[in-house]
CSV table of C-alpha atoms (C1' of nucleotides) in Angstrom, one decimal:
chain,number,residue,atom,x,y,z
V,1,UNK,CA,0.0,0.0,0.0
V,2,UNK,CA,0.8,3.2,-1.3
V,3,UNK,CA,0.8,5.5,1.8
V,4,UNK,CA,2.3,8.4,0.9
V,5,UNK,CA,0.2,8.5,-2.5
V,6,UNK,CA,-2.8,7.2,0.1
V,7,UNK,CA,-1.7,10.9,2.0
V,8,UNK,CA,-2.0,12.9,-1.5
V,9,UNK,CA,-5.4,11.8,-2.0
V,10,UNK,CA,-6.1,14.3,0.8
V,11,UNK,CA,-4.4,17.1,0.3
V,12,UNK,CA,-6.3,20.2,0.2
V,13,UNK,CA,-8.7,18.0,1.8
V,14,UNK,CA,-7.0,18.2,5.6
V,15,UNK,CA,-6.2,20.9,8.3
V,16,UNK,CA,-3.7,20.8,11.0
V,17,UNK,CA,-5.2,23.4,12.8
V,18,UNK,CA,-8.5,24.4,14.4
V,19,UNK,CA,-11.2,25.9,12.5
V,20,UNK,CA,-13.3,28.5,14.3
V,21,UNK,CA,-16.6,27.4,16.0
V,22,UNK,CA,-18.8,26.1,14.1
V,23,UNK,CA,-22.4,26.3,15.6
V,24,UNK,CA,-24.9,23.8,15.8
V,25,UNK,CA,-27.5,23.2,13.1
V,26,UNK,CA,-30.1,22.1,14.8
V,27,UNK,CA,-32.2,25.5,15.3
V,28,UNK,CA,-35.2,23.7,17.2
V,29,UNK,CA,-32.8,22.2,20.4
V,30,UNK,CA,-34.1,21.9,23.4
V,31,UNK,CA,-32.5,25.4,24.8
V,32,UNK,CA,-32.1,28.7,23.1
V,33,UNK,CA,-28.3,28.3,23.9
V,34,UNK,CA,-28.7,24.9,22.7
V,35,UNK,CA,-25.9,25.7,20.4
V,36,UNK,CA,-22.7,23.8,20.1
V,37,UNK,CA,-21.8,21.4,17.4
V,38,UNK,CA,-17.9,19.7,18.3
V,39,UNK,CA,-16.5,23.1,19.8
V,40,UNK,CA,-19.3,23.9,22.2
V,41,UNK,CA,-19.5,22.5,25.5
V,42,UNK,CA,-22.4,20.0,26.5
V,43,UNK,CA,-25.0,22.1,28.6
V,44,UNK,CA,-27.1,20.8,30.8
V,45,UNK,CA,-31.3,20.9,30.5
V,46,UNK,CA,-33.3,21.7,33.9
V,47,UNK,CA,-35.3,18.7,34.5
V,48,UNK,CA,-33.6,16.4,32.0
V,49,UNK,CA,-30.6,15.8,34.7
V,50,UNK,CA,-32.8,14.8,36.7
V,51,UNK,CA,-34.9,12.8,34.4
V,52,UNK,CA,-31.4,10.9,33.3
V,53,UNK,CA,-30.7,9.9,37.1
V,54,UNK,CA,-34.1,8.5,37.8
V,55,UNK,CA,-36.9,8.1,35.4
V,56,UNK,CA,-40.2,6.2,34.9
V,57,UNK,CA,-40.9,4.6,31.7
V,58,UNK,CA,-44.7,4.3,30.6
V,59,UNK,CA,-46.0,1.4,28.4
V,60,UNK,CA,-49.4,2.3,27.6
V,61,UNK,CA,-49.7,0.3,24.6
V,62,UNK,CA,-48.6,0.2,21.2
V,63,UNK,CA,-48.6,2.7,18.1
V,64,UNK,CA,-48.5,2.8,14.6
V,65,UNK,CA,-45.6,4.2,13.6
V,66,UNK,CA,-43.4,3.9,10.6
V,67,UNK,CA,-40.5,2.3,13.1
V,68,UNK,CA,-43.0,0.1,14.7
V,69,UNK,CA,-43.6,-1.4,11.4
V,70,UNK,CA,-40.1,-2.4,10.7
V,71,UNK,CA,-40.0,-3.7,14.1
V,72,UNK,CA,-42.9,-5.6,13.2
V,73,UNK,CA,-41.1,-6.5,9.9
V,74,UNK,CA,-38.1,-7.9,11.8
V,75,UNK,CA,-40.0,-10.2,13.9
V,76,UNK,CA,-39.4,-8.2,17.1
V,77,UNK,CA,-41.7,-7.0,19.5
V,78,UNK,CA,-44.5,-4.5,18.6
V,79,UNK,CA,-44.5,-2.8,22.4
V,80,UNK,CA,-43.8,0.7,22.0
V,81,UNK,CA,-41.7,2.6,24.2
V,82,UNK,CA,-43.7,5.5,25.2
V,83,UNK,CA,-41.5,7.8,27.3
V,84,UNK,CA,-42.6,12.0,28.5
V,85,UNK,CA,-41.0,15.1,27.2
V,86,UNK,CA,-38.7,15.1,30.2
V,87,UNK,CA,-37.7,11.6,29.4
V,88,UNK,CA,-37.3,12.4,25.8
V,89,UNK,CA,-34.9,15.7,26.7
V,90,UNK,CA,-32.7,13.5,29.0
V,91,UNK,CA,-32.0,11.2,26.4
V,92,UNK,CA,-31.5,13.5,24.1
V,93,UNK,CA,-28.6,14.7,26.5
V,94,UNK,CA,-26.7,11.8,26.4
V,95,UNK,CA,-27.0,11.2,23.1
V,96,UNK,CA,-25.4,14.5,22.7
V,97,UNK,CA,-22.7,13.4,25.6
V,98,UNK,CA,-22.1,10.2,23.4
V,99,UNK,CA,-21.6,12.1,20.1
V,100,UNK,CA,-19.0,14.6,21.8
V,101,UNK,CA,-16.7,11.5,23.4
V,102,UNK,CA,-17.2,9.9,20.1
V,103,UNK,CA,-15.7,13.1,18.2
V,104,UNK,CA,-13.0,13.3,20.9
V,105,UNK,CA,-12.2,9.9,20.1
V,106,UNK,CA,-12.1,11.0,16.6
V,107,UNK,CA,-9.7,13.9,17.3
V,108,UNK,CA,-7.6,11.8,19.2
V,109,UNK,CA,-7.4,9.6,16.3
V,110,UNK,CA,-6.7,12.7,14.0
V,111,UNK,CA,-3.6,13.4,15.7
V,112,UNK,CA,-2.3,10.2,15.4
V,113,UNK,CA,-2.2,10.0,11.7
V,114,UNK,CA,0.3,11.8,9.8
V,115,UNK,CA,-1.3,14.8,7.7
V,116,UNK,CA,0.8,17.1,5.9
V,117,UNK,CA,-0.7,20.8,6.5
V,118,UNK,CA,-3.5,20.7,4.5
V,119,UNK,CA,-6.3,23.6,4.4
V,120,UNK,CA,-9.1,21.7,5.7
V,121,UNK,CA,-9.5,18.7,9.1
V,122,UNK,CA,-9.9,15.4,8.1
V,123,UNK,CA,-13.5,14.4,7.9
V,124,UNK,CA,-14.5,11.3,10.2
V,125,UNK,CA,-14.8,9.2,6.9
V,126,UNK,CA,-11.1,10.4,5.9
V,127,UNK,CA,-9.9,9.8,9.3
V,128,UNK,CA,-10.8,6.4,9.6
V,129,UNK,CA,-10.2,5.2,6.3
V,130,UNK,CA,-6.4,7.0,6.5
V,131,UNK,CA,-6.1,5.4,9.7
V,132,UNK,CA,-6.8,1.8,8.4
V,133,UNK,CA,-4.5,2.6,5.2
V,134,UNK,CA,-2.1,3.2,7.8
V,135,UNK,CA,-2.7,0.2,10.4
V,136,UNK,CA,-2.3,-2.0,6.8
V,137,UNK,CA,1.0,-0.4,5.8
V,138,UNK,CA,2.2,-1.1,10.0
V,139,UNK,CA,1.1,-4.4,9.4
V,140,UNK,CA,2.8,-4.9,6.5
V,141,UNK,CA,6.4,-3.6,7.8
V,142,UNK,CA,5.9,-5.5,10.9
V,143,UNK,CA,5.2,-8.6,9.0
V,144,UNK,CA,8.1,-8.3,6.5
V,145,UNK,CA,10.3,-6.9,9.2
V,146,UNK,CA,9.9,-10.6,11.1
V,147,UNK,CA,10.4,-12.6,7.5
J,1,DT,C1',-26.8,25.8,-6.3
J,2,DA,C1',-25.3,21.0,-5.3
J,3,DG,C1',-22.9,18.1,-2.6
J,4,DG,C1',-20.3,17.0,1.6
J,5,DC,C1',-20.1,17.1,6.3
J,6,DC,C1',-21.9,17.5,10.7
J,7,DA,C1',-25.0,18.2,14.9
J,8,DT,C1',-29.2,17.1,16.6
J,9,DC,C1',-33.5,14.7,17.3
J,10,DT,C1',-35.9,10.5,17.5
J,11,DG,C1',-37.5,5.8,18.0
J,12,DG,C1',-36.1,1.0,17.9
J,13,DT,C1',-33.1,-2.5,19.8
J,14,DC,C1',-29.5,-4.3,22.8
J,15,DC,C1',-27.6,-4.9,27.2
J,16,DT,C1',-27.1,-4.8,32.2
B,1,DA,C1',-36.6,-0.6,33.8
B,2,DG,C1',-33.5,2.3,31.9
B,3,DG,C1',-29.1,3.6,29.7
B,4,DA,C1',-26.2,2.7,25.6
B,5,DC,C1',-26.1,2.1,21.0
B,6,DC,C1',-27.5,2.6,16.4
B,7,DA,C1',-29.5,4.4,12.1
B,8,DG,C1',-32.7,7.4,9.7
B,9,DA,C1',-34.3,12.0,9.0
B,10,DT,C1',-33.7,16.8,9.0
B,11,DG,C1',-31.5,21.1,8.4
B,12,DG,C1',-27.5,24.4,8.7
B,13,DC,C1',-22.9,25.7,7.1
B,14,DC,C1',-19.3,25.6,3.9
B,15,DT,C1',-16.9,25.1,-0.5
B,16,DA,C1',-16.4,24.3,-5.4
DNA sequence: TAGGCCATCTGGTCCT
DNA sequence: AGGACCAGATGGCCTA
């Protein structure tokens, strides 16, 4: 594997340095200062904290919805989930928390594979596919290294 | 303006 | 039961 040519594929693609904030898209968030995208720090919702610590979960019966229907395609249960708004905004949290470690993870990632100073940050899909390039050409070495 | 990228919301499923 | 995980949908921002 070509990994210096693999590199080239990206250039003018990739930036070694920060780009400014770039706010969220998202205009109907939970919170007018709901704004953060990968540079904005995870707020928290009133009620929703709360909600995430201890929370009741309703089951009043099942629904029709598009998602039920491929459940029901799948074979799995047709129960529906039926959770309140506070529920709702609580998980919605998390899900946020999960996406920001998960782009951590990915700019951890990004500074472990060699860039040259492009314009631009790799993109997740750049990132992982120039890290597996990369793990294949390591593999590779090692291998003929040993033989 | 189209396409790529990304954040967010949402509901289903998996797992503890 | 409830949190984690996942994927689809949506919409904003940016660049060519």
């Amino acid at each position: 594997m070509d990994v210096e040519g693999s590199l080239l594929e990206f250039v003018g693609d990739v930036h070694f340095l920060d780009l400014p904030p770039k706010p969220a898209a998202k205009l109907n968030a939970l919170h007018p200062s709901d704004f953060r995208g990968r540079y904005f720090e995870i707020i928290s919702i009133p009620g929703a904290e709360e909600a995430t610590r201890s929370t009741q979960i309703g089951r009043p019966g099942t629904g029709n919805t598009p998602a039920l229907a491929a459940a029901s395609l799948s074979g799995r249960s047709k129960r529906k989930r039926v959770i309140t708004t506070v529920q709702r905004q609580a998980a919605n949290v998390r899900e946020r928390r999960r996406m920001f470690s998960l782009n951590e993870a990915f700019d951890e990632l990004r500074k472990k594979v060699p860039t040259f100073a492009y314009e631009k940050r790799l993109s997740r899909i750049e990132t992982l596919r120039l890290a597996i390039k990369l793990d294949h050409t390591t593999v590779h070495m090692q291998f003929e290294f040993v033989h």
